[in-house]
Tab-separated table of C-alpha atoms in Angstrom:
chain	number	residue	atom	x	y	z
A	96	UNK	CA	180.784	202.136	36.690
A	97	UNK	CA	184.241	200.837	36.144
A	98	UNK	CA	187.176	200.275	38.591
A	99	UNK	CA	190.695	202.111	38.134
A	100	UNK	CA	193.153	199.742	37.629
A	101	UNK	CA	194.591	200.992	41.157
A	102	UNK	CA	191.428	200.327	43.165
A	103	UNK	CA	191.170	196.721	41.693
A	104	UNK	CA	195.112	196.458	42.367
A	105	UNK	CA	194.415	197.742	46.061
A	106	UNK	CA	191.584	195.202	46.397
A	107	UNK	CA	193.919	192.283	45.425
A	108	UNK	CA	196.490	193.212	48.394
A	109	UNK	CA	193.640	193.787	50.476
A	110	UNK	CA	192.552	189.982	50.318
A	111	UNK	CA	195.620	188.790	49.808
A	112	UNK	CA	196.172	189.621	53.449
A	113	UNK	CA	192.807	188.953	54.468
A	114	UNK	CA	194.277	184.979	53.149
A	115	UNK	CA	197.826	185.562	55.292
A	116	UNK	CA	195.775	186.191	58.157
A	117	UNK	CA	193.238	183.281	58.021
A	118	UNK	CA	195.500	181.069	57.473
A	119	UNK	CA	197.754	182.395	60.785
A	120	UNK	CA	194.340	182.296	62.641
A	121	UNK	CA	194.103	178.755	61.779
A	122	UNK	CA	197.524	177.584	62.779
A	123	UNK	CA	197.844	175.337	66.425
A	124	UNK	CA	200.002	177.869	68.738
A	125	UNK	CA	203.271	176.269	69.644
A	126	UNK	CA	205.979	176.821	67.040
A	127	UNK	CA	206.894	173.580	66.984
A	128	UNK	CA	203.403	172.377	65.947
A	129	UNK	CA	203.346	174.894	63.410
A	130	UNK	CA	205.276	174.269	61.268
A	131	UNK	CA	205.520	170.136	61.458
A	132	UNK	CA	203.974	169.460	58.366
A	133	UNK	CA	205.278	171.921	56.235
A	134	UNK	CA	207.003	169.316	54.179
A	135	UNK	CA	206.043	168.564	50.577
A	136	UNK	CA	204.570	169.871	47.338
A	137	UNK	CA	202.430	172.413	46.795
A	138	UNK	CA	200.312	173.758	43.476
A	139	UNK	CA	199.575	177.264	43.163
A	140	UNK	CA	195.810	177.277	43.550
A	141	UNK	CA	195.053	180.593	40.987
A	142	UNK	CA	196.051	180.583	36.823
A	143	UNK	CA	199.721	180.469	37.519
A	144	UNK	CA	201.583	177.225	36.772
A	145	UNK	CA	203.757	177.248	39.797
A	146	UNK	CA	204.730	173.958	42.301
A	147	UNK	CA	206.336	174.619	45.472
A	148	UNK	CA	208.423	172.031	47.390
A	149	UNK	CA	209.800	172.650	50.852
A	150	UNK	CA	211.601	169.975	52.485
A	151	UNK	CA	213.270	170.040	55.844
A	152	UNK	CA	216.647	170.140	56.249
A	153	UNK	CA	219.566	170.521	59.359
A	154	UNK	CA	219.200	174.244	58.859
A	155	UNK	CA	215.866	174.876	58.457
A	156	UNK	CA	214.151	174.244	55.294
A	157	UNK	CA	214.864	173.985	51.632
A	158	UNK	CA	212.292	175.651	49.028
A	159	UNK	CA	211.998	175.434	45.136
A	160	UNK	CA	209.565	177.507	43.177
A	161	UNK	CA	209.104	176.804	39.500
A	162	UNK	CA	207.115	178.011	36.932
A	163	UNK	CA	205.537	181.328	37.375
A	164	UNK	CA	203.529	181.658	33.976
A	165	UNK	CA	199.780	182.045	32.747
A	166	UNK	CA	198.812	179.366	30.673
A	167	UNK	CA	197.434	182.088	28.318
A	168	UNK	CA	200.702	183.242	28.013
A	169	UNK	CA	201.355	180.416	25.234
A	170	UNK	CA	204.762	180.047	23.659
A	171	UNK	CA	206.013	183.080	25.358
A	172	UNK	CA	205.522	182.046	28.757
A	173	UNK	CA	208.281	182.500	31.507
A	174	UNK	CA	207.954	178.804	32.586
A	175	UNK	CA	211.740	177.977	33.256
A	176	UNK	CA	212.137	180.093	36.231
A	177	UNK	CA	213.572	178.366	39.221
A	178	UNK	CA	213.868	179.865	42.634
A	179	UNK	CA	215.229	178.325	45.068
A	180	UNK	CA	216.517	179.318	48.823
A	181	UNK	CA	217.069	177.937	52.405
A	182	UNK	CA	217.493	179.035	56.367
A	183	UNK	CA	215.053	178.726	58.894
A	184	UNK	CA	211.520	179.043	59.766
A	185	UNK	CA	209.951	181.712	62.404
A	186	UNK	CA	206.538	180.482	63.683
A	187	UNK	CA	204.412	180.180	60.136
A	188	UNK	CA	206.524	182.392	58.136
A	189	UNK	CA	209.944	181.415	56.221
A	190	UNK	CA	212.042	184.332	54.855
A	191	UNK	CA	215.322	183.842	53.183
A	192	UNK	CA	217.332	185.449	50.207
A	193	UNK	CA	217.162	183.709	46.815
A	194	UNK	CA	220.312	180.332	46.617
A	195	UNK	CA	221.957	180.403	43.575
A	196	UNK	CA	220.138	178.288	41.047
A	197	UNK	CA	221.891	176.239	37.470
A	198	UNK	CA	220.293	174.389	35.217
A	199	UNK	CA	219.568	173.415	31.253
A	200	UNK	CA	217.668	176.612	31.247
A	201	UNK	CA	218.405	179.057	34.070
A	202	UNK	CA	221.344	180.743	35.452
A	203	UNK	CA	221.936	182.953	38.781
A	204	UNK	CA	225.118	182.798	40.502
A	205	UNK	CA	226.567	183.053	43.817
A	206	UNK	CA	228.059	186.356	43.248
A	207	UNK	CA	224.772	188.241	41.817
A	208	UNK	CA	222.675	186.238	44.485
A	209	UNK	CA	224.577	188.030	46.924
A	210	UNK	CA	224.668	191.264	45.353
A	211	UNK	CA	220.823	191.352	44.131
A	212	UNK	CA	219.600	190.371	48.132
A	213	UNK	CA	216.315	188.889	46.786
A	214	UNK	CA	213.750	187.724	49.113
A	215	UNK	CA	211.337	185.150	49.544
A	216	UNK	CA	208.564	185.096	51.699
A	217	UNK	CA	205.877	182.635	52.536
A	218	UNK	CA	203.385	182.143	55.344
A	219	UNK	CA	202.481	178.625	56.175
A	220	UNK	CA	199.043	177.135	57.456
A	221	UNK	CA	197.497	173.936	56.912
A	222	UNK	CA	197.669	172.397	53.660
A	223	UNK	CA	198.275	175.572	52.726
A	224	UNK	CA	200.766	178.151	51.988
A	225	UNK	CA	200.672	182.586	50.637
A	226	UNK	CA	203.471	183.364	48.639
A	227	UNK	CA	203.487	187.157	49.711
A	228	UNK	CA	206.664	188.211	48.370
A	229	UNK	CA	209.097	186.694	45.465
A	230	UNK	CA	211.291	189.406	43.929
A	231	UNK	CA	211.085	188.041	40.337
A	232	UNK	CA	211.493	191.015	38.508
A	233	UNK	CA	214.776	190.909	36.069
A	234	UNK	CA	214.991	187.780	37.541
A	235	UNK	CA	212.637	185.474	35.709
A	236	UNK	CA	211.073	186.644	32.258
A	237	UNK	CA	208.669	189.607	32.273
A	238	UNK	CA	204.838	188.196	33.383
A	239	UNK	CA	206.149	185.573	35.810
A	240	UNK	CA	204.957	185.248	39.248
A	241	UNK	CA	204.885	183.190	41.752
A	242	UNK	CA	202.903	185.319	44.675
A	243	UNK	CA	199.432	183.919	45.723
A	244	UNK	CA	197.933	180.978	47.341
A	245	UNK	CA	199.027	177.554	47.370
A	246	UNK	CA	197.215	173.742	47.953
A	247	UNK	CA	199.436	171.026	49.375
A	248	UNK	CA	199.140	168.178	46.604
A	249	UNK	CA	201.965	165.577	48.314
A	250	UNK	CA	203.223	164.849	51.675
A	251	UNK	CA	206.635	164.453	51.337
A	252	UNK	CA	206.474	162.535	55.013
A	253	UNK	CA	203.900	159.357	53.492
């Protein structure tokens, strides 16, 4: 016997938080601690070619997502999408509204950043970070993601 597509789908989210909350488990308590070696880049750790880099900055930290394709996805894959955003961090988790991103290949202004209130969300634990939400669609091309686990690959402090 088969799964529904919705069962399997439900099973995803299902671990997916099961992940979010290991990795809070596994955090030290004190804020501070938390969140002191955030800093540097991260691979996603599934089929998506994603990198994450989070460096600190006066007002919090500064993220940048790219990628968001399957390799299988060939030719056609939505690799050019850039996301990046700033503020904050509360405890393990950083939420902020998508920054306004230009280059060679990607466009989103200040104006529709503003007006589209995307939001990204990640949870942080050691060497580690969950990408549980990144409003991508319309955004990036159709098939990209960018939600899922992540490996810490550099230290941006050595």
């Amino acid at each position: 016997m088969t799964r529904s597509g919705c069962s399997t789908a439900g099973h995803s989210a299902a671990h997916g938080a099961l992940l979010v909350l290991a990795m809070l488990l596994a955090a030290p308590s004190s804020d501070a601690a938390r969140l002191a070696g955030i800093d540097g880049t991260y691979r996603h750790a599934g089929r998506v070619a994603a990198l994450l880099e989070v460096r600190r900055v006066p007002e919090g930290y500064a993220v940048k997502l790219q990628g968001g394709a399957f390799p299988e996805a060939g030719a056609g894959a939505a690799a050019d999408c850039v996301i990046l955003a700033h503020g904050p961090a509360k405890g393990q988790r950083f939420e902020a509204g998508f920054d306004p991103v230009e280059t060679d290949a990607f466009s989103y202004g200040a104006e529709q950043a503003a007006r589209d209130h995307r939001v990204l969300r990640i949870v942080f634990g050691r060497g580690a970070a969950q990408v549980t939400e990144a409003d991508v669609f319309g955004y990036c091309g159709l098939g990209a993601t960018f939600l899922g686990r992540y490996r810490l690959v550099r230290d941006s402090r050595r």
